[in-house]
Amino acid sequence: MSRQINQPGMYNPDMSHFKIPRFLYRLLLSNQIRLTNVSLVRLKKGKKRFEIACYKNKVLEWRSGIETDLDEVLQIPNVFLNVSKGQTAPSADLAKAFGKDKPLNEIILEILNKGELQVGEKERAAQLDRVHNEVISIVASKLVDPRTKRVYTTGMIEKALDMLSSQAHHQQGDKKNNVAEQPGSGTATPATGDDGEAKPRTKEHIWTGVVTTKSAKSQALEAMKALIANQPIPVSRARMRLRITCSTNVLKQAVKAPKGGDAEGEQKAPGTVKDKILGYVEQVEQQDVLGSEWEVVGFVEPGAFKGLSDFVGNETKGQGRVEVLDMAVTHED
């Protein structure tokens, strides 16, 4: 039996029964190579898992708003059940999961914005490292030594958070061991005070480490709360420097006293608008009257900023304002 000879322009890579044009074979080969440099975004919906193929690093740029051109993000403008196998999602599956009238472009956008980004081990480690460094940098810029008002180095902040993380993991391990050792129904008796009433549970600020599923800003806030609550090193929030201006016409107006008085039932003097504003200021840097406007520049704890801003807005009825001069005042060596 004679061997069949390939026709010109046909390519037969070790398969005499299957022939494809040479240019098509090269195209398929180039596509296969390109897909090895892909980031997958997966979304599970309607009991099905859908995938889209994107260029590496472009997904995070899209989600952060750096990249706005969808064509620069997607390798292939289609939805797959399995990208690696080239298995596209049937129209029936897409209609069932996302709705009959939803265009393909909107489905792709939903997967891109809400789906889970699949990254390799090296990429995951690099991403974790980036978020970790960003969290440490934010925390170091917002916290100070309460005695000297000086910032800590990023190395000291990192060590303090490592201490909290180790403590949290040890406590979680101890809790698991205690639960395993204690027989019974598994229901705990709530803590009670001297009068026999159950005490409300206070929220514990714990730190277990950086993750890639949350923003660096939100994790930095959690880290600061944990450091302030547990004090592995003496820390406090860096104070804000504000300028408060108010019309002199309203400065001497009396402020309505809060209902109910203090814990002993005594009614406190309501004071004036000026007294109330200065009560929020921890340290006055300067105050002056310029024409018909009173102005004070001073330092305020971050936690008091909202209360001060709301008070000035409500009590002065548009005749006062609060201006942030510095979000975090620190002293550096």
mmCIF file of C-alpha atoms in Angstrom:
data_model
loop_
_atom_site.group_PDB
_atom_site.id
_atom_site.type_symbol
_atom_site.label_atom_id
_atom_site.label_comp_id
_atom_site.label_asym_id
_atom_site.label_seq_id
_atom_site.Cartn_x
_atom_site.Cartn_y
_atom_site.Cartn_z
ATOM 1 C CA MET A 1 0.000 0.000 0.000
ATOM 2 C CA SER A 2 1.596 3.242 -1.111
ATOM 3 C CA ARG A 3 2.029 6.096 1.369
ATOM 4 C CA GLN A 4 -0.052 9.157 0.626
ATOM 5 C CA ILE A 5 2.050 12.187 -0.216
ATOM 6 C CA ASN A 6 1.073 15.521 1.272
ATOM 7 C CA GLN A 7 -0.270 18.030 -1.171
ATOM 8 C CA PRO A 8 1.569 21.334 -1.507
ATOM 9 C CA GLY A 9 0.605 23.805 1.185
ATOM 10 C CA MET A 10 -0.593 21.035 3.558
ATOM 11 C CA TYR A 11 1.129 20.133 6.796
ATOM 12 C CA ASN A 12 0.976 16.667 8.323
ATOM 13 C CA PRO A 13 2.738 16.542 11.726
ATOM 14 C CA ASP A 14 3.073 12.759 12.257
ATOM 15 C CA MET A 15 -0.609 12.189 11.414
ATOM 16 C CA SER A 16 -1.091 10.956 7.853
ATOM 17 C CA HIS A 17 -4.854 10.738 8.313
ATOM 18 C CA PHE A 18 -5.250 14.344 9.501
ATOM 19 C CA LYS A 19 -4.102 17.246 7.352
ATOM 20 C CA ILE A 20 -4.450 20.972 7.979
ATOM 21 C CA PRO A 21 -3.054 23.956 6.051
ATOM 22 C CA ARG A 22 0.426 24.978 7.197
ATOM 23 C CA PHE A 23 -0.613 28.593 7.950
ATOM 24 C CA LEU A 24 -3.512 27.360 10.136
ATOM 25 C CA TYR A 25 -1.228 25.015 12.053
ATOM 26 C CA ARG A 26 1.151 27.885 12.766
ATOM 27 C CA LEU A 27 -1.753 30.096 13.851
ATOM 28 C CA LEU A 28 -3.017 27.443 16.254
ATOM 29 C CA LEU A 29 0.489 26.962 17.596
ATOM 30 C CA SER A 30 0.971 30.695 18.151
ATOM 31 C CA ASN A 31 -2.403 30.923 19.912
ATOM 32 C CA GLN A 32 -1.448 28.050 22.174
ATOM 33 C CA ILE A 33 1.782 29.785 23.136
ATOM 34 C CA ARG A 34 -0.055 33.038 23.757
ATOM 35 C CA LEU A 35 -2.523 31.344 26.098
ATOM 36 C CA THR A 36 0.316 30.173 28.338
ATOM 37 C CA ASN A 37 0.757 33.828 29.293
ATOM 38 C CA VAL A 38 -2.830 34.282 30.432
ATOM 39 C CA SER A 39 -4.623 35.282 33.605
ATOM 40 C CA LEU A 40 -7.956 33.572 34.168
ATOM 41 C CA VAL A 41 -10.930 35.196 35.862
ATOM 42 C CA ARG A 42 -13.568 32.755 37.097
ATOM 43 C CA LEU A 43 -17.127 33.336 38.238
ATOM 44 C CA LYS A 44 -19.476 30.657 39.505
ATOM 45 C CA LYS A 45 -23.097 31.411 38.670
ATOM 46 C CA GLY A 46 -26.138 29.222 38.147
ATOM 47 C CA LYS A 47 -24.198 26.089 39.199
ATOM 48 C CA LYS A 48 -21.766 26.680 36.338
ATOM 49 C CA ARG A 49 -18.240 28.043 36.368
ATOM 50 C CA PHE A 50 -17.453 30.601 33.670
ATOM 51 C CA GLU A 51 -14.003 31.842 32.672
ATOM 52 C CA ILE A 52 -12.503 34.636 30.614
ATOM 53 C CA ALA A 53 -8.907 34.861 29.369
ATOM 54 C CA CYS A 54 -7.081 38.106 30.160
ATOM 55 C CA TYR A 55 -3.573 39.474 29.808
ATOM 56 C CA LYS A 56 -1.386 39.231 32.906
ATOM 57 C CA ASN A 57 -1.499 42.242 35.274
ATOM 58 C CA LYS A 58 -4.282 43.874 33.220
ATOM 59 C CA VAL A 59 -7.119 42.642 35.444
ATOM 60 C CA LEU A 60 -5.848 44.535 38.493
ATOM 61 C CA GLU A 61 -5.203 47.615 36.362
ATOM 62 C CA TRP A 62 -8.794 47.428 35.073
ATOM 63 C CA ARG A 63 -10.242 47.056 38.563
ATOM 64 C CA SER A 64 -8.187 49.945 39.914
ATOM 65 C CA GLY A 65 -9.212 52.191 37.008
ATOM 66 C CA ILE A 66 -5.742 52.484 35.451
ATOM 67 C CA GLU A 67 -6.784 50.563 32.330
ATOM 68 C CA THR A 68 -10.076 51.535 30.679
ATOM 69 C CA ASP A 69 -9.778 49.822 27.288
ATOM 70 C CA LEU A 70 -11.404 46.385 27.460
ATOM 71 C CA ASP A 71 -9.529 45.225 24.354
ATOM 72 C CA GLU A 72 -6.253 45.725 26.242
ATOM 73 C CA VAL A 73 -7.494 43.457 29.037
ATOM 74 C CA LEU A 74 -9.093 40.535 27.184
ATOM 75 C CA GLN A 75 -7.019 38.041 25.231
ATOM 76 C CA ILE A 76 -10.165 36.559 23.686
ATOM 77 C CA PRO A 77 -13.533 38.417 23.766
ATOM 78 C CA ASN A 78 -15.521 35.334 24.707
ATOM 79 C CA VAL A 79 -16.753 33.381 27.723
ATOM 80 C CA PHE A 80 -15.459 29.860 28.364
ATOM 81 C CA LEU A 81 -16.341 26.913 30.539
ATOM 82 C CA ASN A 82 -12.688 25.906 30.324
ATOM 83 C CA VAL A 83 -10.121 28.214 28.745
ATOM 84 C CA SER A 84 -7.262 25.695 28.735
ATOM 85 C CA LYS A 85 -9.383 23.226 26.753
ATOM 86 C CA GLY A 86 -10.829 25.923 24.505
ATOM 87 C CA GLN A 87 -14.345 24.995 25.633
ATOM 88 C CA THR A 88 -16.587 28.011 25.075
ATOM 89 C CA ALA A 89 -19.741 28.510 27.126
ATOM 90 C CA PRO A 90 -22.939 27.549 25.232
ATOM 91 C CA SER A 91 -25.477 30.323 24.725
ATOM 92 C CA ALA A 92 -28.067 28.323 26.682
ATOM 93 C CA ASP A 93 -25.790 28.185 29.744
ATOM 94 C CA LEU A 94 -25.085 31.910 29.547
ATOM 95 C CA ALA A 95 -28.792 32.743 29.194
ATOM 96 C CA LYS A 96 -29.701 30.515 32.143
ATOM 97 C CA ALA A 97 -27.002 31.970 34.414
ATOM 98 C CA PHE A 98 -27.003 35.651 33.425
ATOM 99 C CA GLY A 99 -30.405 36.181 31.815
ATOM 100 C CA LYS A 100 -31.740 35.779 28.288
ATOM 101 C CA ASP A 101 -31.442 39.396 27.209
ATOM 102 C CA LYS A 102 -27.995 40.125 28.630
ATOM 103 C CA PRO A 103 -25.432 40.894 25.889
ATOM 104 C CA LEU A 104 -22.155 38.986 25.813
ATOM 105 C CA ASN A 105 -20.164 42.162 26.488
ATOM 106 C CA GLU A 106 -22.063 42.793 29.749
ATOM 107 C CA ILE A 107 -21.552 39.166 30.804
ATOM 108 C CA ILE A 108 -17.807 39.531 30.213
ATOM 109 C CA LEU A 109 -17.773 42.743 32.275
ATOM 110 C CA GLU A 110 -19.608 41.053 35.151
ATOM 111 C CA ILE A 111 -17.101 38.200 35.195
ATOM 112 C CA LEU A 112 -14.188 40.639 34.928
ATOM 113 C CA ASN A 113 -15.413 42.844 37.791
ATOM 114 C CA LYS A 114 -16.814 40.206 40.166
ATOM 115 C CA GLY A 115 -14.902 37.052 39.288
ATOM 116 C CA GLU A 116 -11.990 35.513 41.144
ATOM 117 C CA LEU A 117 -8.593 36.156 39.590
ATOM 118 C CA GLN A 118 -6.585 32.959 39.190
ATOM 119 C CA VAL A 119 -2.861 33.512 39.622
ATOM 120 C CA GLY A 120 0.146 31.233 39.874
ATOM 121 C CA GLU A 121 2.165 30.637 43.027
ATOM 122 C CA LYS A 122 4.886 33.154 42.087
ATOM 123 C CA GLU A 123 2.345 35.809 41.112
ATOM 124 C CA ARG A 124 0.372 35.223 44.310
ATOM 125 C CA ALA A 125 3.526 35.609 46.410
ATOM 126 C CA ALA A 126 4.491 38.795 44.559
ATOM 127 C CA GLN A 127 0.990 40.233 44.951
ATOM 128 C CA LEU A 128 0.950 39.387 48.672
ATOM 129 C CA ASP A 129 4.334 41.061 49.063
ATOM 130 C CA ARG A 130 3.088 44.219 47.336
ATOM 131 C CA VAL A 131 -0.022 44.446 49.516
ATOM 132 C CA HIS A 132 2.033 43.715 52.637
ATOM 133 C CA ASN A 133 4.498 46.538 51.896
ATOM 134 C CA GLU A 134 1.646 48.942 51.148
ATOM 135 C CA VAL A 135 -0.140 48.110 54.411
ATOM 136 C CA ILE A 136 3.049 48.580 56.451
ATOM 137 C CA SER A 137 3.751 51.896 54.715
ATOM 138 C CA ILE A 138 0.236 53.246 55.412
ATOM 139 C CA VAL A 139 0.302 52.184 59.066
ATOM 140 C CA ALA A 140 3.776 53.667 59.628
ATOM 141 C CA SER A 141 2.587 57.025 58.251
ATOM 142 C CA LYS A 142 -0.523 57.177 60.472
ATOM 143 C CA LEU A 143 0.733 56.007 63.893
ATOM 144 C CA VAL A 144 3.161 57.719 66.262
ATOM 145 C CA ASP A 145 4.785 57.178 69.632
ATOM 146 C CA PRO A 146 2.309 58.968 71.968
ATOM 147 C CA ARG A 147 5.123 60.320 74.143
ATOM 148 C CA THR A 148 7.344 61.823 71.454
ATOM 149 C CA LYS A 149 4.796 62.122 68.596
ATOM 150 C CA ARG A 150 7.459 60.636 66.330
ATOM 151 C CA VAL A 151 6.764 58.016 63.670
ATOM 152 C CA TYR A 152 8.094 54.484 63.904
ATOM 153 C CA THR A 153 10.171 52.899 61.166
ATOM 154 C CA THR A 154 8.420 50.440 58.873
ATOM 155 C CA GLY A 155 10.617 47.701 60.363
ATOM 156 C CA MET A 156 9.298 48.340 63.891
ATOM 157 C CA ILE A 157 5.696 48.427 62.680
ATOM 158 C CA GLU A 158 6.266 45.157 60.815
ATOM 159 C CA LYS A 159 7.709 43.473 63.934
ATOM 160 C CA ALA A 160 4.799 44.714 66.078
ATOM 161 C CA LEU A 161 2.248 43.314 63.598
ATOM 162 C CA ASP A 162 4.155 40.012 63.454
ATOM 163 C CA MET A 163 3.838 39.797 67.250
ATOM 164 C CA LEU A 164 0.071 40.353 67.040
ATOM 165 C CA SER A 165 -0.261 37.800 64.233
ATOM 166 C CA SER A 166 1.624 35.152 66.244
ATOM 167 C CA GLN A 167 -0.516 35.851 69.326
ATOM 168 C CA ALA A 168 -3.722 35.592 67.293
ATOM 169 C CA HIS A 169 -2.716 32.234 65.793
ATOM 170 C CA HIS A 170 -1.750 30.875 69.247
ATOM 171 C CA GLN A 171 -5.073 32.035 70.720
ATOM 172 C CA GLN A 172 -7.027 30.419 67.887
ATOM 173 C CA GLY A 173 -5.146 27.166 68.467
ATOM 174 C CA ASP A 174 -5.828 27.304 72.230
ATOM 175 C CA LYS A 175 -9.552 27.930 71.636
ATOM 176 C CA LYS A 176 -9.783 24.909 69.351
ATOM 177 C CA ASN A 177 -8.054 22.749 71.946
ATOM 178 C CA ASN A 178 -10.347 23.978 74.734
ATOM 179 C CA VAL A 179 -13.466 23.293 72.675
ATOM 180 C CA ALA A 180 -12.226 19.781 71.880
ATOM 181 C CA GLU A 181 -11.486 19.052 75.563
ATOM 182 C CA GLN A 182 -14.770 20.375 76.971
ATOM 183 C CA PRO A 183 -17.696 17.928 76.701
ATOM 184 C CA GLY A 184 -21.290 19.099 76.519
ATOM 185 C CA SER A 185 -23.680 20.755 74.141
ATOM 186 C CA GLY A 186 -21.153 23.269 72.917
ATOM 187 C CA THR A 187 -23.149 26.295 74.121
ATOM 188 C CA ALA A 188 -21.222 28.813 76.179
ATOM 189 C CA THR A 189 -22.547 30.676 79.241
ATOM 190 C CA PRO A 190 -22.434 34.418 78.635
ATOM 191 C CA ALA A 191 -20.317 36.512 81.004
ATOM 192 C CA THR A 192 -22.320 38.361 83.667
ATOM 193 C CA GLY A 193 -21.649 41.467 85.701
ATOM 194 C CA ASP A 194 -22.107 42.097 89.458
ATOM 195 C CA ASP A 195 -25.857 42.553 89.012
ATOM 196 C CA GLY A 196 -26.214 39.211 87.259
ATOM 197 C CA GLU A 197 -26.990 40.768 83.858
ATOM 198 C CA ALA A 198 -25.167 39.539 80.779
ATOM 199 C CA LYS A 199 -22.325 41.800 79.671
ATOM 200 C CA PRO A 200 -22.337 42.940 76.053
ATOM 201 C CA ARG A 201 -19.450 41.482 74.106
ATOM 202 C CA THR A 202 -16.785 43.987 73.148
ATOM 203 C CA LYS A 203 -15.330 43.679 69.691
ATOM 204 C CA GLU A 204 -11.807 42.339 69.723
ATOM 205 C CA HIS A 205 -9.340 43.893 67.331
ATOM 206 C CA ILE A 206 -7.088 41.057 66.228
ATOM 207 C CA TRP A 207 -4.509 40.891 63.469
ATOM 208 C CA THR A 208 -3.817 37.650 61.621
ATOM 209 C CA GLY A 209 -1.802 38.978 58.683
ATOM 210 C CA VAL A 210 -2.178 40.426 55.190
ATOM 211 C CA VAL A 211 -4.393 38.817 52.538
ATOM 212 C CA THR A 212 -4.798 39.570 48.826
ATOM 213 C CA THR A 213 -8.613 39.541 48.859
ATOM 214 C CA LYS A 214 -8.927 42.916 50.658
ATOM 215 C CA SER A 215 -7.608 46.343 49.757
ATOM 216 C CA ALA A 216 -4.414 47.576 51.409
ATOM 217 C CA LYS A 217 -6.274 50.610 52.791
ATOM 218 C CA SER A 218 -8.926 48.559 54.618
ATOM 219 C CA GLN A 219 -6.300 46.163 55.989
ATOM 220 C CA ALA A 220 -4.157 49.070 57.172
ATOM 221 C CA LEU A 221 -7.156 50.377 59.129
ATOM 222 C CA GLU A 222 -7.621 46.939 60.745
ATOM 223 C CA ALA A 223 -3.921 46.788 61.571
ATOM 224 C CA MET A 224 -3.992 50.235 63.220
ATOM 225 C CA LYS A 225 -7.006 49.297 65.357
ATOM 226 C CA ALA A 226 -5.257 46.099 66.475
ATOM 227 C CA LEU A 227 -2.015 47.930 67.326
ATOM 228 C CA ILE A 228 -3.832 50.623 69.314
ATOM 229 C CA ALA A 229 -6.010 48.073 71.150
ATOM 230 C CA ASN A 230 -3.191 45.662 72.044
ATOM 231 C CA GLN A 231 -0.208 48.043 72.294
ATOM 232 C CA PRO A 232 2.685 45.662 71.479
ATOM 233 C CA ILE A 233 4.579 48.954 71.239
ATOM 234 C CA PRO A 234 3.270 52.326 72.508
ATOM 235 C CA VAL A 235 1.239 53.753 69.612
ATOM 236 C CA SER A 236 -1.523 56.257 68.957
ATOM 237 C CA ARG A 237 -3.088 57.786 65.879
ATOM 238 C CA ALA A 238 -1.230 60.803 64.540
ATOM 239 C CA ARG A 239 -3.295 63.917 65.179
ATOM 240 C CA MET A 240 -4.944 65.943 62.429
ATOM 241 C CA ARG A 241 -4.140 69.616 62.000
ATOM 242 C CA LEU A 242 -7.294 71.628 61.286
ATOM 243 C CA ARG A 243 -8.397 75.194 60.689
ATOM 244 C CA ILE A 244 -11.866 75.997 62.034
ATOM 245 C CA THR A 245 -13.492 79.266 61.047
ATOM 246 C CA CYS A 246 -16.782 80.590 62.327
ATOM 247 C CA SER A 247 -18.762 83.834 62.218
ATOM 248 C CA THR A 248 -18.384 85.837 65.425
ATOM 249 C CA ASN A 249 -22.202 86.257 65.441
ATOM 250 C CA VAL A 250 -22.708 82.609 66.450
ATOM 251 C CA LEU A 251 -19.706 82.109 68.751
ATOM 252 C CA LYS A 252 -21.530 83.147 71.942
ATOM 253 C CA GLN A 253 -24.759 81.322 71.137
ATOM 254 C CA ALA A 254 -25.666 78.729 73.748
ATOM 255 C CA VAL A 255 -25.536 75.076 72.787
ATOM 256 C CA LYS A 256 -28.495 72.923 73.790
ATOM 257 C CA ALA A 257 -27.605 70.629 76.673
ATOM 258 C CA PRO A 258 -27.840 66.886 75.939
ATOM 259 C CA LYS A 259 -30.888 65.134 77.345
ATOM 260 C CA GLY A 260 -30.543 63.153 80.566
ATOM 261 C CA GLY A 261 -27.352 64.728 81.979
ATOM 262 C CA ASP A 262 -24.337 62.703 83.071
ATOM 263 C CA ALA A 263 -24.116 59.339 84.872
ATOM 264 C CA GLU A 264 -24.855 60.912 88.300
ATOM 265 C CA GLY A 265 -27.943 62.682 87.008
ATOM 266 C CA GLU A 266 -26.397 66.152 87.118
ATOM 267 C CA GLN A 267 -27.184 68.516 84.291
ATOM 268 C CA LYS A 268 -24.050 69.991 82.713
ATOM 269 C CA ALA A 269 -23.899 73.621 81.600
ATOM 270 C CA PRO A 270 -24.542 73.720 77.863
ATOM 271 C CA GLY A 271 -21.739 76.226 77.090
ATOM 272 C CA THR A 272 -21.352 78.257 73.924
ATOM 273 C CA VAL A 273 -20.546 77.301 70.344
ATOM 274 C CA LYS A 274 -16.961 78.505 70.881
ATOM 275 C CA ASP A 275 -16.585 76.419 74.056
ATOM 276 C CA LYS A 276 -17.874 73.331 72.276
ATOM 277 C CA ILE A 277 -15.514 73.770 69.298
ATOM 278 C CA LEU A 278 -12.479 74.283 71.559
ATOM 279 C CA GLY A 279 -13.542 71.178 73.479
ATOM 280 C CA TYR A 280 -12.794 69.097 70.386
ATOM 281 C CA VAL A 281 -9.358 70.680 69.910
ATOM 282 C CA GLU A 282 -6.626 68.869 71.837
ATOM 283 C CA GLN A 283 -4.016 71.566 71.339
ATOM 284 C CA VAL A 284 -4.568 75.100 70.040
ATOM 285 C CA GLU A 285 -1.790 76.348 67.774
ATOM 286 C CA GLN A 286 -3.252 79.796 67.188
ATOM 287 C CA GLN A 287 -6.580 81.610 67.271
ATOM 288 C CA ASP A 288 -7.524 85.043 66.041
ATOM 289 C CA VAL A 289 -10.441 87.238 64.959
ATOM 290 C CA LEU A 290 -10.224 88.484 61.388
ATOM 291 C CA GLY A 291 -12.967 91.026 60.778
ATOM 292 C CA SER A 292 -16.238 89.205 61.451
ATOM 293 C CA GLU A 293 -14.630 85.750 61.446
ATOM 294 C CA TRP A 294 -13.066 83.804 64.292
ATOM 295 C CA GLU A 295 -10.350 81.371 63.306
ATOM 296 C CA VAL A 296 -8.560 78.685 65.280
ATOM 297 C CA VAL A 297 -5.804 76.332 64.101
ATOM 298 C CA GLY A 298 -5.145 73.279 66.231
ATOM 299 C CA PHE A 299 -4.632 69.554 66.576
ATOM 300 C CA VAL A 300 -7.518 67.104 66.813
ATOM 301 C CA GLU A 301 -7.644 63.357 67.351
ATOM 302 C CA PRO A 302 -8.851 61.602 64.141
ATOM 303 C CA GLY A 303 -11.730 59.986 66.040
ATOM 304 C CA ALA A 304 -13.101 63.431 66.998
ATOM 305 C CA PHE A 305 -13.022 64.871 63.474
ATOM 306 C CA LYS A 306 -16.482 63.673 62.408
ATOM 307 C CA GLY A 307 -18.125 64.952 65.597
ATOM 308 C CA LEU A 308 -16.467 68.348 65.212
ATOM 309 C CA SER A 309 -17.346 68.602 61.533
ATOM 310 C CA ASP A 310 -20.991 67.648 62.183
ATOM 311 C CA PHE A 311 -21.266 70.099 65.091
ATOM 312 C CA VAL A 312 -19.874 73.036 63.086
ATOM 313 C CA GLY A 313 -22.116 72.198 60.147
ATOM 314 C CA ASN A 314 -25.287 71.912 62.255
ATOM 315 C CA GLU A 315 -24.824 74.626 64.886
ATOM 316 C CA THR A 316 -23.418 77.398 62.679
ATOM 317 C CA LYS A 317 -25.943 76.831 59.886
ATOM 318 C CA GLY A 318 -23.454 77.426 57.105
ATOM 319 C CA GLN A 319 -21.520 80.193 58.905
ATOM 320 C CA GLY A 320 -18.634 77.937 59.909
ATOM 321 C CA ARG A 321 -16.339 75.420 58.252
ATOM 322 C CA VAL A 322 -13.631 72.905 59.074
ATOM 323 C CA GLU A 323 -10.553 72.694 56.844
ATOM 324 C CA VAL A 324 -7.994 69.875 57.015
ATOM 325 C CA LEU A 325 -4.456 71.263 56.886
ATOM 326 C CA ASP A 326 -2.680 67.961 57.577
ATOM 327 C CA MET A 327 -4.237 64.498 57.783
ATOM 328 C CA ALA A 328 -1.503 63.133 60.046
ATOM 329 C CA VAL A 329 0.978 65.350 61.883
ATOM 330 C CA THR A 330 4.151 63.458 62.712
ATOM 331 C CA HIS A 331 7.722 64.227 63.716
ATOM 332 C CA GLU A 332 10.531 62.406 61.943
ATOM 333 C CA ASP A 333 14.146 62.068 62.990
#
